[in-house]
PDB file of C-alpha atoms and ligand atoms in Angstrom:
ATOM      1  CA  MET A   1     -16.063 -21.502 -25.688  1.00  0.00           C
ATOM      2  CA  ASP A   2     -15.884 -24.750 -23.657  1.00  0.00           C
ATOM      3  CA  GLU A   3     -19.023 -25.716 -21.757  1.00  0.00           C
ATOM      4  CA  LEU A   4     -18.570 -25.064 -18.021  1.00  0.00           C
ATOM      5  CA  SER A   5     -19.081 -27.839 -15.479  1.00  0.00           C
ATOM      6  CA  PRO A   6     -21.554 -27.162 -12.614  1.00  0.00           C
ATOM      7  CA  GLU A   7     -18.572 -26.802 -10.233  1.00  0.00           C
ATOM      8  CA  ALA A   8     -16.945 -24.254 -12.514  1.00  0.00           C
ATOM      9  CA  TRP A   9     -20.233 -22.310 -12.713  1.00  0.00           C
ATOM     10  CA  ARG A  10     -20.534 -22.374  -8.930  1.00  0.00           C
ATOM     11  CA  GLY A  11     -16.993 -21.036  -8.656  1.00  0.00           C
ATOM     12  CA  LEU A  12     -17.810 -18.204 -11.073  1.00  0.00           C
ATOM     13  CA  LEU A  13     -21.019 -17.337  -9.215  1.00  0.00           C
ATOM     14  CA  ASP A  14     -19.205 -17.386  -5.867  1.00  0.00           C
ATOM     15  CA  ARG A  15     -16.656 -14.972  -7.295  1.00  0.00           C
ATOM     16  CA  ARG A  16     -19.503 -12.688  -8.445  1.00  0.00           C
ATOM     17  CA  ALA A  17     -21.144 -12.918  -5.017  1.00  0.00           C
ATOM     18  CA  ALA A  18     -17.856 -11.881  -3.459  1.00  0.00           C
ATOM     19  CA  CYS A  19     -18.126  -8.660  -5.480  1.00  0.00           C
ATOM     20  CA  GLY A  20     -21.228  -7.581  -3.485  1.00  0.00           C
ATOM     21  CA  GLY A  21     -20.953  -4.213  -1.781  1.00  0.00           C
ATOM     22  CA  VAL A  22     -19.678  -3.616   1.762  1.00  0.00           C
ATOM     23  CA  PRO A  23     -19.327  -0.093   3.094  1.00  0.00           C
ATOM     24  CA  LEU A  24     -15.952   1.313   2.187  1.00  0.00           C
ATOM     25  CA  TYR A  25     -14.779   2.631   5.528  1.00  0.00           C
ATOM     26  CA  GLY A  26     -16.889   0.353   7.770  1.00  0.00           C
ATOM     27  CA  PRO A  27     -14.353  -2.469   8.160  1.00  0.00           C
ATOM     28  CA  LEU A  28     -11.572   0.003   8.949  1.00  0.00           C
ATOM     29  CA  LEU A  29     -13.623   1.937  11.465  1.00  0.00           C
ATOM     30  CA  ALA A  30     -14.651  -1.294  13.196  1.00  0.00           C
ATOM     31  CA  ALA A  31     -11.127  -2.716  13.483  1.00  0.00           C
ATOM     32  CA  SER A  32      -8.727  -1.861  16.298  1.00  0.00           C
ATOM     33  CA  ALA A  33      -5.936  -3.333  14.170  1.00  0.00           C
ATOM     34  CA  PHE A  34      -5.474  -3.694  10.413  1.00  0.00           C
ATOM     35  CA  VAL A  35      -2.876  -3.660   7.685  1.00  0.00           C
ATOM     36  CA  LEU A  36      -4.224  -1.977   4.556  1.00  0.00           C
ATOM     37  CA  GLY A  37      -2.296  -1.730   1.285  1.00  0.00           C
ATOM     38  CA  ARG A  38      -3.119   0.858  -1.354  1.00  0.00           C
ATOM     39  CA  LEU A  39      -2.043   1.808  -4.855  1.00  0.00           C
ATOM     40  CA  ALA A  40      -3.367   3.947  -7.692  1.00  0.00           C
ATOM     41  CA  GLN A  41      -2.590   2.420 -11.058  1.00  0.00           C
ATOM     42  CA  SER A  42      -3.176   2.968 -14.744  1.00  0.00           C
ATOM     43  CA  LEU A  43      -5.429   0.669 -16.740  1.00  0.00           C
ATOM     44  CA  ASP A  44      -2.320  -1.270 -17.774  1.00  0.00           C
ATOM     45  CA  GLY A  45      -1.016  -1.718 -14.235  1.00  0.00           C
ATOM     46  CA  TYR A  46       1.615   1.002 -13.697  1.00  0.00           C
ATOM     47  CA  ILE A  47       1.937   3.281 -10.662  1.00  0.00           C
ATOM     48  CA  ALA A  48       4.575   5.653 -12.085  1.00  0.00           C
ATOM     49  CA  THR A  49       6.371   6.430 -15.345  1.00  0.00           C
ATOM     50  CA  PRO A  50       9.819   4.881 -15.955  1.00  0.00           C
ATOM     51  CA  THR A  51      11.331   8.081 -14.484  1.00  0.00           C
ATOM     52  CA  GLY A  52       9.216   7.767 -11.330  1.00  0.00           C
ATOM     53  CA  GLN A  53       6.510  10.363 -12.025  1.00  0.00           C
ATOM     54  CA  SER A  54       3.219   9.425 -10.353  1.00  0.00           C
ATOM     55  CA  HIS A  55       1.520  12.794  -9.747  1.00  0.00           C
ATOM     56  CA  TRP A  56      -1.182  12.352 -10.628  1.00  0.00           C
ATOM     57  CA  ILE A  57      -2.396   9.034 -11.965  1.00  0.00           C
ATOM     58  CA  SER A  58      -5.707   9.187 -10.099  1.00  0.00           C
ATOM     59  CA  GLY A  59      -7.985  12.170  -9.588  1.00  0.00           C
ATOM     60  CA  PRO A  60      -8.728  14.497  -6.656  1.00  0.00           C
ATOM     61  CA  GLN A  61     -11.360  12.223  -5.117  1.00  0.00           C
ATOM     62  CA  ASP A  62      -8.862   9.391  -4.883  1.00  0.00           C
ATOM     63  CA  ILE A  63      -6.259  11.701  -3.396  1.00  0.00           C
ATOM     64  CA  ALA A  64      -8.777  12.792  -0.746  1.00  0.00           C
ATOM     65  CA  HIS A  65      -9.557   9.100  -0.149  1.00  0.00           C
ATOM     66  CA  THR A  66      -5.855   8.495   0.505  1.00  0.00           C
ATOM     67  CA  HIS A  67      -5.733  11.323   3.038  1.00  0.00           C
ATOM     68  CA  ARG A  68      -8.848   9.878   4.693  1.00  0.00           C
ATOM     69  CA  LEU A  69      -7.110   6.506   4.992  1.00  0.00           C
ATOM     70  CA  ARG A  70      -4.150   8.234   6.629  1.00  0.00           C
ATOM     71  CA  ALA A  71      -6.531   9.841   9.125  1.00  0.00           C
ATOM     72  CA  LEU A  72      -7.995   6.409   9.958  1.00  0.00           C
ATOM     73  CA  SER A  73      -4.546   4.904  10.585  1.00  0.00           C
ATOM     74  CA  ASP A  74      -1.994   4.985  13.391  1.00  0.00           C
ATOM     75  CA  ALA A  75       0.937   4.611  10.990  1.00  0.00           C
ATOM     76  CA  VAL A  76       1.503   5.172   7.265  1.00  0.00           C
ATOM     77  CA  VAL A  77       4.255   3.028   5.730  1.00  0.00           C
ATOM     78  CA  VAL A  78       6.116   3.707   2.479  1.00  0.00           C
ATOM     79  CA  GLY A  79       9.229   2.281   0.839  1.00  0.00           C
ATOM     80  CA  VAL A  80      12.355   4.362   0.385  1.00  0.00           C
ATOM     81  CA  GLY A  81      11.742   4.343  -3.392  1.00  0.00           C
ATOM     82  CA  THR A  82       8.602   6.434  -2.871  1.00  0.00           C
ATOM     83  CA  VAL A  83      10.381   8.959  -0.651  1.00  0.00           C
ATOM     84  CA  LEU A  84      13.225   9.317  -3.173  1.00  0.00           C
ATOM     85  CA  ALA A  85      10.818   9.716  -6.129  1.00  0.00           C
ATOM     86  CA  ASP A  86       7.980  11.782  -4.619  1.00  0.00           C
ATOM     87  CA  ASP A  87       9.350  13.417  -1.466  1.00  0.00           C
ATOM     88  CA  PRO A  88       5.888  13.038   0.132  1.00  0.00           C
ATOM     89  CA  GLN A  89       4.776  14.615   3.413  1.00  0.00           C
ATOM     90  CA  LEU A  90       2.316  11.796   4.261  1.00  0.00           C
ATOM     91  CA  THR A  91       0.069  14.086   6.305  1.00  0.00           C
ATOM     92  CA  THR A  92      -3.723  14.517   6.456  1.00  0.00           C
ATOM     93  CA  ARG A  93      -3.688  18.088   5.200  1.00  0.00           C
ATOM     94  CA  LEU A  94      -6.701  17.598   2.860  1.00  0.00           C
ATOM     95  CA  VAL A  95      -9.055  16.141   5.486  1.00  0.00           C
ATOM     96  CA  GLU A  96      -9.913  16.372   9.162  1.00  0.00           C
ATOM     97  CA  GLY A  97      -8.051  14.071  11.532  1.00  0.00           C
ATOM     98  CA  ALA A  98      -4.570  13.676  12.928  1.00  0.00           C
ATOM     99  CA  SER A  99      -1.667  12.647  10.724  1.00  0.00           C
ATOM    100  CA  PRO A 100      -0.403   9.118  11.420  1.00  0.00           C
ATOM    101  CA  VAL A 101       3.148   8.299  12.438  1.00  0.00           C
ATOM    102  CA  ARG A 102       5.195   8.141   9.233  1.00  0.00           C
ATOM    103  CA  VAL A 103       7.252   4.992   8.691  1.00  0.00           C
ATOM    104  CA  VAL A 104       9.813   4.586   5.912  1.00  0.00           C
ATOM    105  CA  LEU A 105      11.286   1.180   5.035  1.00  0.00           C
ATOM    106  CA  ASP A 106      14.883   2.120   4.226  1.00  0.00           C
ATOM    107  CA  PRO A 107      16.829  -1.106   4.755  1.00  0.00           C
ATOM    108  CA  SER A 108      20.203   0.288   3.648  1.00  0.00           C
ATOM    109  CA  CYS A 109      19.820   3.781   5.126  1.00  0.00           C
ATOM    110  CA  ARG A 110      19.714   5.697   1.847  1.00  0.00           C
ATOM    111  CA  LEU A 111      17.776   8.701   3.188  1.00  0.00           C
ATOM    112  CA  THR A 112      19.001  11.945   4.675  1.00  0.00           C
ATOM    113  CA  SER A 113      17.131  14.561   6.674  1.00  0.00           C
ATOM    114  CA  ARG A 114      16.460  16.792   3.621  1.00  0.00           C
ATOM    115  CA  HIS A 115      13.329  14.765   2.731  1.00  0.00           C
ATOM    116  CA  ARG A 116       9.945  16.273   3.658  1.00  0.00           C
ATOM    117  CA  VAL A 117       8.893  13.107   5.484  1.00  0.00           C
ATOM    118  CA  PHE A 118      11.252  14.240   8.261  1.00  0.00           C
ATOM    119  CA  LEU A 119       9.805  17.745   8.474  1.00  0.00           C
ATOM    120  CA  GLY A 120       6.727  19.089  10.252  1.00  0.00           C
ATOM    121  CA  GLY A 121       5.407  18.173  13.666  1.00  0.00           C
ATOM    122  CA  THR A 122       4.534  14.557  12.902  1.00  0.00           C
ATOM    123  CA  GLU A 123       6.671  11.694  14.195  1.00  0.00           C
ATOM    124  CA  THR A 124       8.676   9.670  11.662  1.00  0.00           C
ATOM    125  CA  LEU A 125      10.277   6.250  12.088  1.00  0.00           C
ATOM    126  CA  VAL A 126      12.896   4.779   9.746  1.00  0.00           C
ATOM    127  CA  VAL A 127      13.097   0.996   9.528  1.00  0.00           C
ATOM    128  CA  ALA A 128      16.594  -0.178   8.597  1.00  0.00           C
ATOM    129  CA  ALA A 129      18.109  -3.651   8.411  1.00  0.00           C
ATOM    130  CA  THR A 130      20.110  -4.835  11.412  1.00  0.00           C
ATOM    131  CA  ASP A 131      23.105  -5.386   9.108  1.00  0.00           C
ATOM    132  CA  ALA A 132      22.960  -1.907   7.513  1.00  0.00           C
ATOM    133  CA  ARG A 133      25.660   0.665   8.125  1.00  0.00           C
ATOM    134  CA  VAL A 134      25.088   3.437  10.642  1.00  0.00           C
ATOM    135  CA  CYS A 135      22.249   5.595   9.297  1.00  0.00           C
ATOM    136  CA  ALA A 136      22.906   9.207   8.360  1.00  0.00           C
ATOM    137  CA  ARG A 137      21.206  11.661  10.698  1.00  0.00           C
ATOM    138  CA  VAL A 138      17.540  11.733   9.692  1.00  0.00           C
ATOM    139  CA  GLY A 139      16.338  14.645  11.793  1.00  0.00           C
ATOM    140  CA  ALA A 140      14.521  13.570  14.944  1.00  0.00           C
ATOM    141  CA  ALA A 141      13.433  10.281  13.365  1.00  0.00           C
ATOM    142  CA  GLU A 142      13.986   7.147  15.414  1.00  0.00           C
ATOM    143  CA  VAL A 143      15.693   4.317  13.512  1.00  0.00           C
ATOM    144  CA  LEU A 144      14.290   0.834  14.166  1.00  0.00           C
ATOM    145  CA  ARG A 145      16.462  -2.138  13.293  1.00  0.00           C
ATOM    146  CA  VAL A 146      14.813  -5.236  11.846  1.00  0.00           C
ATOM    147  CA  PRO A 147      16.459  -8.414  10.497  1.00  0.00           C
ATOM    148  CA  ARG A 148      16.582  -9.190   6.801  1.00  0.00           C
ATOM    149  CA  GLU A 149      15.153 -12.396   5.394  1.00  0.00           C
ATOM    150  CA  ALA A 150      15.797 -13.945   1.983  1.00  0.00           C
ATOM    151  CA  ASP A 151      13.177 -11.691   0.333  1.00  0.00           C
ATOM    152  CA  GLY A 152      13.801  -8.486   2.240  1.00  0.00           C
ATOM    153  CA  LEU A 153      13.067  -7.060   5.661  1.00  0.00           C
ATOM    154  CA  ASP A 154      11.195  -9.258   8.137  1.00  0.00           C
ATOM    155  CA  LEU A 155       7.837  -7.516   7.795  1.00  0.00           C
ATOM    156  CA  LEU A 156       6.292  -9.396  10.701  1.00  0.00           C
ATOM    157  CA  ALA A 157       9.050  -7.912  12.876  1.00  0.00           C
ATOM    158  CA  VAL A 158       8.246  -4.472  11.418  1.00  0.00           C
ATOM    159  CA  LEU A 159       4.572  -4.838  12.378  1.00  0.00           C
ATOM    160  CA  ALA A 160       5.527  -6.153  15.828  1.00  0.00           C
ATOM    161  CA  ALA A 161       7.797  -3.146  16.406  1.00  0.00           C
ATOM    162  CA  LEU A 162       4.971  -0.796  15.391  1.00  0.00           C
ATOM    163  CA  ALA A 163       2.452  -2.647  17.607  1.00  0.00           C
ATOM    164  CA  GLU A 164       4.860  -2.292  20.548  1.00  0.00           C
ATOM    165  CA  ARG A 165       4.530   1.455  20.048  1.00  0.00           C
ATOM    166  CA  GLY A 166       0.719   1.206  19.967  1.00  0.00           C
ATOM    167  CA  LEU A 167       0.580   1.520  16.150  1.00  0.00           C
ATOM    168  CA  ARG A 168      -1.840  -1.226  15.140  1.00  0.00           C
ATOM    169  CA  ARG A 169      -3.803   0.379  12.320  1.00  0.00           C
ATOM    170  CA  VAL A 170      -1.213   0.351   9.576  1.00  0.00           C
ATOM    171  CA  PHE A 171      -1.659   1.896   6.134  1.00  0.00           C
ATOM    172  CA  VAL A 172       0.890   0.704   3.552  1.00  0.00           C
ATOM    173  CA  GLU A 173       0.721   3.488   0.966  1.00  0.00           C
ATOM    174  CA  GLY A 174       3.274   2.320  -1.589  1.00  0.00           C
ATOM    175  CA  GLY A 175       5.114   1.909  -3.715  1.00  0.00           C
ATOM    176  CA  GLY A 176       4.674  -1.301  -5.648  1.00  0.00           C
ATOM    177  CA  VAL A 177       7.597  -3.198  -4.109  1.00  0.00           C
ATOM    178  CA  THR A 178       6.473  -2.394  -0.577  1.00  0.00           C
ATOM    179  CA  VAL A 179       2.789  -3.247  -1.047  1.00  0.00           C
ATOM    180  CA  THR A 180       3.646  -6.416  -2.997  1.00  0.00           C
ATOM    181  CA  ARG A 181       6.017  -7.642  -0.279  1.00  0.00           C
ATOM    182  CA  PHE A 182       3.365  -7.168   2.410  1.00  0.00           C
ATOM    183  CA  LEU A 183       0.902  -8.967   0.141  1.00  0.00           C
ATOM    184  CA  ALA A 184       3.297 -11.831  -0.633  1.00  0.00           C
ATOM    185  CA  ALA A 185       4.049 -12.230   3.078  1.00  0.00           C
ATOM    186  CA  GLY A 186       0.314 -12.652   3.734  1.00  0.00           C
ATOM    187  CA  LEU A 187       0.273  -9.616   6.033  1.00  0.00           C
ATOM    188  CA  LEU A 188      -2.355  -7.450   4.339  1.00  0.00           C
ATOM    189  CA  ASP A 189      -5.911  -7.547   5.676  1.00  0.00           C
ATOM    190  CA  ARG A 190      -7.188  -5.413   2.838  1.00  0.00           C
ATOM    191  CA  LEU A 191      -6.078  -3.872  -0.409  1.00  0.00           C
ATOM    192  CA  HIS A 192      -7.395  -0.711  -2.047  1.00  0.00           C
ATOM    193  CA  VAL A 193      -6.433  -0.412  -5.706  1.00  0.00           C
ATOM    194  CA  THR A 194      -7.654   2.591  -7.640  1.00  0.00           C
ATOM    195  CA  VAL A 195      -7.716   2.098 -11.390  1.00  0.00           C
ATOM    196  CA  ALA A 196      -7.547   5.291 -13.408  1.00  0.00           C
ATOM    197  CA  PRO A 197      -8.611   5.501 -17.044  1.00  0.00           C
ATOM    198  CA  LEU A 198      -5.230   6.006 -18.676  1.00  0.00           C
ATOM    199  CA  LEU A 199      -2.674   3.843 -20.455  1.00  0.00           C
ATOM    200  CA  MET A 200       1.012   4.369 -19.698  1.00  0.00           C
ATOM    201  CA  GLY A 201       2.652   1.661 -21.784  1.00  0.00           C
ATOM    202  CA  GLY A 202       5.389   1.005 -19.224  1.00  0.00           C
ATOM    203  CA  GLY A 203       6.867   2.244 -15.977  1.00  0.00           C
ATOM    204  CA  VAL A 204       6.897   1.170 -12.328  1.00  0.00           C
ATOM    205  CA  LYS A 205       4.726  -1.918 -11.908  1.00  0.00           C
ATOM    206  CA  ALA A 206       1.947  -1.962  -9.331  1.00  0.00           C
ATOM    207  CA  PHE A 207       2.645  -5.577  -8.415  1.00  0.00           C
ATOM    208  CA  PRO A 208       6.176  -6.668  -9.283  1.00  0.00           C
ATOM    209  CA  MET A 209       6.069 -10.420  -8.702  1.00  0.00           C
ATOM    210  CA  PRO A 210       7.077 -13.613 -10.502  1.00  0.00           C
ATOM    211  CA  ALA A 211       4.704 -14.651 -13.296  1.00  0.00           C
ATOM    212  CA  VAL A 212       2.508 -17.679 -12.681  1.00  0.00           C
ATOM    213  CA  GLY A 213       3.123 -20.711 -14.886  1.00  0.00           C
ATOM    214  CA  ALA A 214      -0.568 -21.452 -15.353  1.00  0.00           C
ATOM    215  CA  LEU A 215      -3.726 -19.400 -14.948  1.00  0.00           C
ATOM    216  CA  ALA A 216      -4.944 -21.882 -12.348  1.00  0.00           C
ATOM    217  CA  ASP A 217      -2.029 -20.762 -10.136  1.00  0.00           C
ATOM    218  CA  ALA A 218      -3.043 -17.070 -10.293  1.00  0.00           C
ATOM    219  CA  ARG A 219      -4.323 -15.619  -7.056  1.00  0.00           C
ATOM    220  CA  ARG A 220      -7.953 -14.494  -7.409  1.00  0.00           C
ATOM    221  CA  PHE A 221      -9.832 -11.991  -5.279  1.00  0.00           C
ATOM    222  CA  GLY A 222     -13.318 -10.781  -4.539  1.00  0.00           C
ATOM    223  CA  TRP A 223     -13.851  -7.049  -4.447  1.00  0.00           C
ATOM    224  CA  SER A 224     -16.323  -4.245  -3.992  1.00  0.00           C
ATOM    225  CA  THR A 225     -16.129  -1.354  -6.408  1.00  0.00           C
ATOM    226  CA  TYR A 226     -16.623   2.362  -5.769  1.00  0.00           C
ATOM    227  CA  ARG A 227     -16.599   5.253  -8.208  1.00  0.00           C
ATOM    228  CA  LEU A 228     -14.206   8.025  -7.216  1.00  0.00           C
ATOM    229  CA  GLY A 229     -14.820  10.658  -9.875  1.00  0.00           C
ATOM    230  CA  CYS A 230     -13.461   9.182 -13.120  1.00  0.00           C
ATOM    231  CA  ASP A 231     -11.586   6.446 -11.245  1.00  0.00           C
ATOM    232  CA  VAL A 232     -12.732   3.102  -9.881  1.00  0.00           C
ATOM    233  CA  LEU A 233     -11.635   1.933  -6.441  1.00  0.00           C
ATOM    234  CA  LEU A 234     -11.369  -1.809  -5.886  1.00  0.00           C
ATOM    235  CA  ASP A 235     -11.768  -2.658  -2.191  1.00  0.00           C
ATOM    236  CA  ILE A 236     -10.315  -6.133  -1.744  1.00  0.00           C
ATOM    237  CA  PRO A 237     -10.690  -7.970   1.583  1.00  0.00           C
ATOM    238  CA  LEU A 238      -7.828 -10.417   2.025  1.00  0.00           C
ATOM    239  CA  ARG A 239      -8.745 -11.840   5.390  1.00  0.00           C
ATOM    240  CA  GLU A 240     -11.283 -11.346   8.117  1.00  0.00           C
ATOM    241  CA  ALA A 241     -10.539  -8.497  10.542  1.00  0.00           C
TER     242      ALA A 241
HETATM  243  N1  NAP B 301       0.499   5.408  -7.813  1.00  0.00           N
HETATM  244  C1  NAP B 301       0.672   5.091  -6.535  1.00  0.00           C
HETATM  245  O1  NAP B 301      -0.257   4.670  -5.829  1.00  0.00           O
HETATM  246  C2  NAP B 301       2.031   5.236  -5.925  1.00  0.00           C
HETATM  247  C3  NAP B 301       2.167   5.144  -4.531  1.00  0.00           C
HETATM  248  C4  NAP B 301       3.449   5.244  -3.993  1.00  0.00           C
HETATM  249  C5  NAP B 301       4.524   5.411  -4.847  1.00  0.00           C
HETATM  250  N2  NAP B 301       4.341   5.505  -6.176  1.00  0.00           N
HETATM  251  C6  NAP B 301       5.487   5.577  -7.106  1.00  0.00           C
HETATM  252  O2  NAP B 301       6.112   4.324  -7.038  1.00  0.00           O
HETATM  253  C7  NAP B 301       7.512   4.469  -7.236  1.00  0.00           C
HETATM  254  C8  NAP B 301       8.240   3.779  -6.109  1.00  0.00           C
HETATM  255  O3  NAP B 301       7.730   2.470  -6.002  1.00  0.00           O
HETATM  256  P1  NAP B 301       8.721   1.252  -5.946  1.00  0.00           P
HETATM  257  O4  NAP B 301       7.889   0.031  -6.033  1.00  0.00           O
HETATM  258  O5  NAP B 301       9.813   1.427  -6.950  1.00  0.00           O
HETATM  259  O6  NAP B 301       9.411   1.440  -4.521  1.00  0.00           O
HETATM  260  P2  NAP B 301       8.900   1.489  -2.995  1.00  0.00           P
HETATM  261  O7  NAP B 301       8.008   0.362  -2.709  1.00  0.00           O
HETATM  262  O8  NAP B 301       8.461   2.845  -2.653  1.00  0.00           O
HETATM  263  O9  NAP B 301      10.297   1.287  -2.277  1.00  0.00           O
HETATM  264  C9  NAP B 301      10.995   0.106  -2.530  1.00  0.00           C
HETATM  265  C10 NAP B 301      12.236   0.068  -1.709  1.00  0.00           C
HETATM  266  O10 NAP B 301      11.911   0.129  -0.324  1.00  0.00           O
HETATM  267  C11 NAP B 301      12.667  -0.822   0.381  1.00  0.00           C
HETATM  268  N3  NAP B 301      11.729  -1.870   0.803  1.00  0.00           N
HETATM  269  C12 NAP B 301      10.387  -1.837   0.751  1.00  0.00           C
HETATM  270  N4  NAP B 301       9.864  -2.958   1.261  1.00  0.00           N
HETATM  271  C13 NAP B 301      10.889  -3.712   1.633  1.00  0.00           C
HETATM  272  C14 NAP B 301      11.000  -4.985   2.221  1.00  0.00           C
HETATM  273  N5  NAP B 301       9.955  -5.714   2.551  1.00  0.00           N
HETATM  274  N6  NAP B 301      12.216  -5.469   2.449  1.00  0.00           N
HETATM  275  C15 NAP B 301      13.305  -4.752   2.119  1.00  0.00           C
HETATM  276  N7  NAP B 301      13.270  -3.540   1.558  1.00  0.00           N
HETATM  277  C16 NAP B 301      12.074  -3.029   1.339  1.00  0.00           C
HETATM  278  C17 NAP B 301      13.721  -1.326  -0.589  1.00  0.00           C
HETATM  279  O11 NAP B 301      14.798  -0.415  -0.500  1.00  0.00           O
HETATM  280  P3  NAP B 301      16.300  -0.735  -0.973  1.00  0.00           P
HETATM  281  O12 NAP B 301      16.224  -0.680  -2.472  1.00  0.00           O
HETATM  282  O13 NAP B 301      17.103   0.343  -0.377  1.00  0.00           O
HETATM  283  O14 NAP B 301      16.633  -2.106  -0.489  1.00  0.00           O
HETATM  284  C18 NAP B 301      12.989  -1.231  -1.916  1.00  0.00           C
HETATM  285  O15 NAP B 301      13.799  -1.169  -3.036  1.00  0.00           O
HETATM  286  C19 NAP B 301       7.796   5.949  -7.284  1.00  0.00           C
HETATM  287  O16 NAP B 301       7.992   6.318  -8.624  1.00  0.00           O
HETATM  288  C20 NAP B 301       6.529   6.588  -6.749  1.00  0.00           C
HETATM  289  O17 NAP B 301       6.288   7.811  -7.419  1.00  0.00           O
HETATM  290  C21 NAP B 301       3.118   5.409  -6.735  1.00  0.00           C
END
């Protein structure tokens, strides 16, 4: 192994220091506004099988953690891929606390009212592109129109539209495309990634993004770790609240 320069050592030690513990829910409880991304992945970085099966990669403690994050948020955001694959309810039924407003990014209006995200007493918003066709009736859900940019919906406009409705604590619950686009746009304050002890060999990637040319170009993070049963939760601060 090459000998490390003092600067390189300092960098390594700083990265270790950044792994020091901060209380898991403290930063979220203290913030009147945040955007938090979350995924549960296998050891080899997949969030679902090639056919879209993701129940369950992580264990019951992580699932309860997810419901707790919903209860701490004003809005829970998912991509249309997650609704089509999982038909989630996105409620807080496993914990105390009100369910957040459910928000589905469905740029081309692929959903219909048969999905469970449109059922129950909780409000649901659909975010479609301004250039999309007229959306099919999606129950009582309001459809917000947001412009498209080169790499998808204008996510800043999405957050602004939610903030206008008083929804400032935003939980981006998946899937991989949705969380990665918020991350790439620099809009996440925090990322929770739960790593479960299983290998899947292939499937839906947690972070679908272009490969870096050199390791020096890879984005590096500090994190705090928490045991959730057999799983490990990585709590990654991306910017100050
Ligand atoms: N393990 C976990 O933590 C977890 C969590 C959630 C979901 N899942 C699994 O993940 C899979 C789905 O994940 P996924 O990555 O394929 O899809 P996804 O993120 O749920 O949805 C992706 C789709 O949402 C729309 N979308 C999201 N963000 C957008 C943006 N910024 N701009 C434009 N469109 C945007 C696009 O729809 P159009 O294609 O219509 O343009 C895009 O194809 C499912 O199998 C689900 O079971 C796992």
